[in-house]
Short mmCIF file of C-alpha atoms and ligand atoms in Angstrom, two decimals:
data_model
loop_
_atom_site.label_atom_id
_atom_site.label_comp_id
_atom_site.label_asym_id
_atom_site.label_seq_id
_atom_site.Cartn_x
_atom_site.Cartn_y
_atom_site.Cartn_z
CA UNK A 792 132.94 38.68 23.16
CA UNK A 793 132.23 37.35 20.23
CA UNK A 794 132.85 33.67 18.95
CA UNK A 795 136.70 33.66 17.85
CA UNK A 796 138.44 30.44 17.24
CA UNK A 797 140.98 31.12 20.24
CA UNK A 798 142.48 27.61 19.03
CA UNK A 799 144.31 29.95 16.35
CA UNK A 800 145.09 33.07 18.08
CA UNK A 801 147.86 35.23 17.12
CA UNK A 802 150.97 35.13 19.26
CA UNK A 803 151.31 38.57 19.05
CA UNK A 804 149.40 41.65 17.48
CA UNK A 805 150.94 45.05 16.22
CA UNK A 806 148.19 48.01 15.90
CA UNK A 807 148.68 51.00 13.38
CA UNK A 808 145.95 53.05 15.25
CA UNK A 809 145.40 55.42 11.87
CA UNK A 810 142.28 57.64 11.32
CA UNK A 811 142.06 59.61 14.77
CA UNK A 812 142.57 63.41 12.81
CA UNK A 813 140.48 62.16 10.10
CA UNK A 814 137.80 61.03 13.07
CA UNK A 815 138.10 64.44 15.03
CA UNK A 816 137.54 66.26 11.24
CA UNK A 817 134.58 64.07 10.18
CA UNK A 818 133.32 65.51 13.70
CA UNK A 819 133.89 68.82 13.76
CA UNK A 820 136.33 68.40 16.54
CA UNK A 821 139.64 69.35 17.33
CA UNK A 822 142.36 66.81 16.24
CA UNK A 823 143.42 66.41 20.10
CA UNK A 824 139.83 65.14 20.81
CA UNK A 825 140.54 62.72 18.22
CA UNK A 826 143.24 61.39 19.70
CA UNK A 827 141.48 61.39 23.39
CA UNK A 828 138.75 59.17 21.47
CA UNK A 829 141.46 56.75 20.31
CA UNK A 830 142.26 56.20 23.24
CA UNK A 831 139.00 54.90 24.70
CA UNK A 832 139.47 52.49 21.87
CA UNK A 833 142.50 51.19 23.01
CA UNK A 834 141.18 51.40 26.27
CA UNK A 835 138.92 48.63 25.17
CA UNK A 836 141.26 46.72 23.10
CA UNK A 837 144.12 46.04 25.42
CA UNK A 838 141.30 44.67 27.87
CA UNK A 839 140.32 42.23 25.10
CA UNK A 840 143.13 41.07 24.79
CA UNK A 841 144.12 40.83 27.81
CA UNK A 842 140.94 38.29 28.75
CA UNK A 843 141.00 36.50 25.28
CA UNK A 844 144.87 35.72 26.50
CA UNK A 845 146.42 37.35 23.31
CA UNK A 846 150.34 36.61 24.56
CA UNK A 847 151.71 39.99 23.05
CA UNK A 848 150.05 43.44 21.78
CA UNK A 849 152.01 46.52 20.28
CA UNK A 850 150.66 49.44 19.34
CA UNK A 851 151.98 52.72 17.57
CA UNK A 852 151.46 55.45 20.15
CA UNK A 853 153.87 58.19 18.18
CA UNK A 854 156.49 57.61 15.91
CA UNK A 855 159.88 59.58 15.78
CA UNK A 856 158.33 61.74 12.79
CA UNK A 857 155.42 62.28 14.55
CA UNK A 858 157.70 65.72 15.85
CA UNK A 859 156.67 67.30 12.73
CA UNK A 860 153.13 67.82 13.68
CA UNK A 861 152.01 71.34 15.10
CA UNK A 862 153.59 71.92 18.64
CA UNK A 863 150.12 71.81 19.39
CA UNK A 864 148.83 68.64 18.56
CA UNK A 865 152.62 67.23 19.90
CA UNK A 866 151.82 68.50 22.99
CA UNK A 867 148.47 66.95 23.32
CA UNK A 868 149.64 63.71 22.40
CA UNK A 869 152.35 64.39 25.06
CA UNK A 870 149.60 65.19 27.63
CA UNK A 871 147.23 62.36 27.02
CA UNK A 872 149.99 59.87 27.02
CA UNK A 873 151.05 60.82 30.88
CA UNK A 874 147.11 61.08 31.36
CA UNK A 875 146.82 57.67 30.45
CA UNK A 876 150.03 55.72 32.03
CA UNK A 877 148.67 57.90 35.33
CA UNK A 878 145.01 56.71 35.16
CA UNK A 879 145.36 53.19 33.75
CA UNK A 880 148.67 51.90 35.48
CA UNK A 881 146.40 50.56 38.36
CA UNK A 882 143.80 48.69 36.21
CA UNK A 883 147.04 47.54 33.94
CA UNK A 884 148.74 46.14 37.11
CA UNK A 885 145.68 44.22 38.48
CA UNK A 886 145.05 42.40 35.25
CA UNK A 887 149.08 41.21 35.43
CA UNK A 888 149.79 43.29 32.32
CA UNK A 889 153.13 43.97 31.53
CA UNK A 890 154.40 47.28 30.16
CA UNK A 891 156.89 47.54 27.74
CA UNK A 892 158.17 50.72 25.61
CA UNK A 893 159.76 50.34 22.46
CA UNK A 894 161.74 53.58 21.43
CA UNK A 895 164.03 56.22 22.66
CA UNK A 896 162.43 57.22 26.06
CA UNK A 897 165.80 59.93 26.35
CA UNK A 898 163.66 61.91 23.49
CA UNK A 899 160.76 62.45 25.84
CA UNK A 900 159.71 65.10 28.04
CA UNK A 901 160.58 64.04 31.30
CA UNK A 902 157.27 63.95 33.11
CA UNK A 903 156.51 61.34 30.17
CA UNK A 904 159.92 59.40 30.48
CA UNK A 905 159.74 59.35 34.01
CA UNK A 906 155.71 58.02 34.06
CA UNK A 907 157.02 55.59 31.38
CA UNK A 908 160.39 53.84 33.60
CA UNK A 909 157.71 53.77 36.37
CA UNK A 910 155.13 51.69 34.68
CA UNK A 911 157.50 49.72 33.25
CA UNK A 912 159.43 48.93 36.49
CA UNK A 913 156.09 48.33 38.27
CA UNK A 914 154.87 45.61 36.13
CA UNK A 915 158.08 44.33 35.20
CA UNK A 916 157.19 41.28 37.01
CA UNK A 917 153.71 40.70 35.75
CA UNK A 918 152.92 37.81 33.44
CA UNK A 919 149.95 38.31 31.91
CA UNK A 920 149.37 40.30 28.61
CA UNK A 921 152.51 41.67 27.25
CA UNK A 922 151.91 44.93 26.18
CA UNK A 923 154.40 47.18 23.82
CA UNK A 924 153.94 50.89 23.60
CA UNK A 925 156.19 52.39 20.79
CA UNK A 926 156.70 55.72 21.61
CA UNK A 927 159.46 57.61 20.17
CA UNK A 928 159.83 55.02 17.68
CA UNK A 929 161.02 54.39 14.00
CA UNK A 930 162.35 50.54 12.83
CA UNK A 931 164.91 52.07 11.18
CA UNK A 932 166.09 53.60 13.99
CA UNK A 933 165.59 50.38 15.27
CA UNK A 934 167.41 48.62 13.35
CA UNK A 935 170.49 50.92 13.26
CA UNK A 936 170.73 50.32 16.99
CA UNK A 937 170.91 46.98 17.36
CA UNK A 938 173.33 46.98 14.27
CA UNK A 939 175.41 49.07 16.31
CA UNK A 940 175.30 47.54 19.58
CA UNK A 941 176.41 44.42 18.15
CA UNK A 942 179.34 46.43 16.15
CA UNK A 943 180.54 47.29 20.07
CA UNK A 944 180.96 43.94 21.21
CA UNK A 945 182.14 42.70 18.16
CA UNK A 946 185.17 45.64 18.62
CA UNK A 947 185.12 44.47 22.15
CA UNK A 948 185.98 40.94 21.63
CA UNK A 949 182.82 40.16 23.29
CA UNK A 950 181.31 38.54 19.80
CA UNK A 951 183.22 37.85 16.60
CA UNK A 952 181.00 39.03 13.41
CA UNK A 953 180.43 35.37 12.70
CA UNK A 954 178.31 35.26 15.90
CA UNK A 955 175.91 37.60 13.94
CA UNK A 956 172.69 35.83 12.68
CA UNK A 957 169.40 36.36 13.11
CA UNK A 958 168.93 34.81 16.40
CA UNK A 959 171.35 37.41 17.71
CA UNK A 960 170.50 40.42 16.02
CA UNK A 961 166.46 39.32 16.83
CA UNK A 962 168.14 39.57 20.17
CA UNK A 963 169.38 42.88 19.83
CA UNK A 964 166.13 44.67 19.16
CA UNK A 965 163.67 45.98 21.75
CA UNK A 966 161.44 42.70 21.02
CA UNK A 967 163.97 40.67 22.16
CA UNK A 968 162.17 37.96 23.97
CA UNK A 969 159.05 38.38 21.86
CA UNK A 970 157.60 36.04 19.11
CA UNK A 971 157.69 37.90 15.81
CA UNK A 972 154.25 39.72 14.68
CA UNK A 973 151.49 37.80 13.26
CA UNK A 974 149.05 40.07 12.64
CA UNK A 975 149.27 43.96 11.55
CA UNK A 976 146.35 45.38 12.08
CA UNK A 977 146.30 49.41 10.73
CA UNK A 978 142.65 50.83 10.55
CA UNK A 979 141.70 53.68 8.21
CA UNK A 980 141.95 51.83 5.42
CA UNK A 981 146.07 53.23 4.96
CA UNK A 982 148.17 50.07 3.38
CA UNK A 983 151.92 51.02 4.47
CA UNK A 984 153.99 49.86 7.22
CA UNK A 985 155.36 53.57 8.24
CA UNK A 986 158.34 52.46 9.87
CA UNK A 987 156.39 49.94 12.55
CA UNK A 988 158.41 46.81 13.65
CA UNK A 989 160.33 46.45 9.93
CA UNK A 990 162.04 43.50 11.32
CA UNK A 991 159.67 41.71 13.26
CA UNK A 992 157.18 41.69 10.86
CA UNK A 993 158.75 39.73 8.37
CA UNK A 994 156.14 37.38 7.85
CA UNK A 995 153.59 38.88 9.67
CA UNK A 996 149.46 38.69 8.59
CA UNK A 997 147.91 41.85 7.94
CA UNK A 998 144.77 43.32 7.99
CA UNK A 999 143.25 46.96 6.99
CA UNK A 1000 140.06 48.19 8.24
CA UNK A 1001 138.64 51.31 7.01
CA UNK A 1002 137.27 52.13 9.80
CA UNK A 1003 139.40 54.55 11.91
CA UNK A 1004 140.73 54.05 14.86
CA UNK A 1005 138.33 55.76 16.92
CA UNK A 1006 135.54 53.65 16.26
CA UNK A 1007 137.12 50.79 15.63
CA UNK A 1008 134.88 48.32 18.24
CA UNK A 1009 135.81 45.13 19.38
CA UNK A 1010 133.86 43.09 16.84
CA UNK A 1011 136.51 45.00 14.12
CA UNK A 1012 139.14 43.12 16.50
CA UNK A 1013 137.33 39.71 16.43
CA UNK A 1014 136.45 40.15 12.33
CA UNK A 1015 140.48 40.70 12.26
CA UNK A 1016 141.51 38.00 14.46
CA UNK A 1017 138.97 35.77 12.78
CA UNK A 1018 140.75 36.59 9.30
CA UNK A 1019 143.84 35.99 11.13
CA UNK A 1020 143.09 32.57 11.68
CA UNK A 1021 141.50 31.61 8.06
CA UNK A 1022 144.80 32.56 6.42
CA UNK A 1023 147.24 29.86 5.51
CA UNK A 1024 150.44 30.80 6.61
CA UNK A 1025 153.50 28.98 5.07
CA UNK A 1026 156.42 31.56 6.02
CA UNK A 1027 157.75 30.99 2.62
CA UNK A 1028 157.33 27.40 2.31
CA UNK A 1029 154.98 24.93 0.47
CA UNK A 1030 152.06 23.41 2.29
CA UNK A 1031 152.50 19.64 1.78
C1 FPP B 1360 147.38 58.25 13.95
O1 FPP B 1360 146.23 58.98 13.60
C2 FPP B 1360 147.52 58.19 15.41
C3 FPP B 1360 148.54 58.74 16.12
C4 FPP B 1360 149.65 59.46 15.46
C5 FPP B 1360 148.61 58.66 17.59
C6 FPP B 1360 147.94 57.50 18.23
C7 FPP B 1360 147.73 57.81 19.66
C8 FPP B 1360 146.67 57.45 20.42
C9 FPP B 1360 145.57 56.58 19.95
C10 FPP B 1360 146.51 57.95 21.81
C11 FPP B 1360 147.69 58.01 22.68
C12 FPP B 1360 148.30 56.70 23.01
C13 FPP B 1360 148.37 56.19 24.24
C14 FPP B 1360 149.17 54.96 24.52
C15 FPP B 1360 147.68 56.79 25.38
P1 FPP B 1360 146.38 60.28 12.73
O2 FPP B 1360 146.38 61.46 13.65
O3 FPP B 1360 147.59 60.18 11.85
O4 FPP B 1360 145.07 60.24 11.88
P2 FPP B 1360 144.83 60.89 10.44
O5 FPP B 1360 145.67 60.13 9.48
O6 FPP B 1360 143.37 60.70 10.23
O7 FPP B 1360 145.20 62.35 10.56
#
């Protein structure tokens, strides 16, 4: 590990893992064996921050456009996703992770939903790293639901609309009882959001790497969390 300032850590981190087709292409490879490389990335990432005691880390595993890629390369995705919750719930469990998905798990295949309840009901109790797996995921979509789930206890009687501020609809959202996002980290050197954690990352920090996701080590994580902590962050105020 390299020398970050852990005094000025990010809360939490949100990964745009971008570059994997352009990774498998620049190889000669198919884009699935991009995809299996990104994951030995993550692999290495979610142990960082898992020892450097990063309190929250969500990643982009496939958004709810994601569909429109080949039935091919949806499938693989599909596949390496079950690989991974299969081969990695063990190692996740022992380091006191705890496993959280952020979407609409209904959407899924259900050897995938099913591998998904069971890793998050496993570590439900862990308190270690708290890690966030968007999968079947869009913050619009987001967004719309919690808009609506507070519409149906408004109707309800359970709320009255004036009840409605940001606390509660924070509270409505899959992140409910995390801190917002600090820092955005999307590699590949791609500067856009794509419908990742609109809410949440208000007044998040952001960083963009050019080097895809792939090969994106963990000294690119330290040179991003030591950026992190240079920036002056004055969520809309004045420094004094
Ligand atoms: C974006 O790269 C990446 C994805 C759409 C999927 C990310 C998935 C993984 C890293 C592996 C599966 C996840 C888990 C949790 C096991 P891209 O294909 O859009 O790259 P490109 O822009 O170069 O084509």
């Amino acid at each position: 590990m390299s020398e970050t300032n852990t005094t000025r850590l990010p809360r939490h981190v949100a990964i745009i893992m971008d570059g994997n087709g352009r990774w498998a292409k620049a190889h000669k490879l198919a884009v699935a064996q991009g995809h299996r490389q990104g994951t030995e990335a993550l692999r290495a990432i979610i142990r960082e921050s898992s020892d450097i005691g990063i309190e929250a880390l969500t990643i982009y595993a496939f958004s709810t456009e994601n569909w429109r890629r080949s039935r091919a390369e949806v499938s693989a995705l599909m596949s390496l996703l079950l690989e991974y919750f299969t081969s990695e719930i063990d190692e996740l469990d022992e380091k006191n992770v705890c496993i959280r998905i952020l979407g609409d798990k209904d959407g899924l295949p259900a050897p995938q939903r099913d591998a998904l309840i069971a890793a998050e009901t496993r570590t439900a109790r862990n308190t270690g790293l708290k890690l966030n797996i968007a999968i079947n995921y869009g913050g619009r979509a987001e967004i719309v639901r919690a808009a609506r789930m507070l519409a149906q206890k408004a109707v309800s009687g359970e709320i009255t609309p004036e009840d409605i501020d940001e606390n509660a609809f924070a509270a409505a959202l899959y992140t409910h009882d995390l801190p917002d996002v600090d820092l955005l980290i999307r590699t590949s050197g791609e500067m856009r959001l794509s419908n990742f954690l609109l809410y949440q990352c208000a007044y998040a920090e952001m960083e963009f790497p050019t080097v895809l996701w792939p090969d994106f080590s963990l000294a690119d994580y330290h040179a991003a969390l030591e950026a992190f902590a240079a920036r002056d962050r004055r969520f809309g105020g004045r420094k004094q």
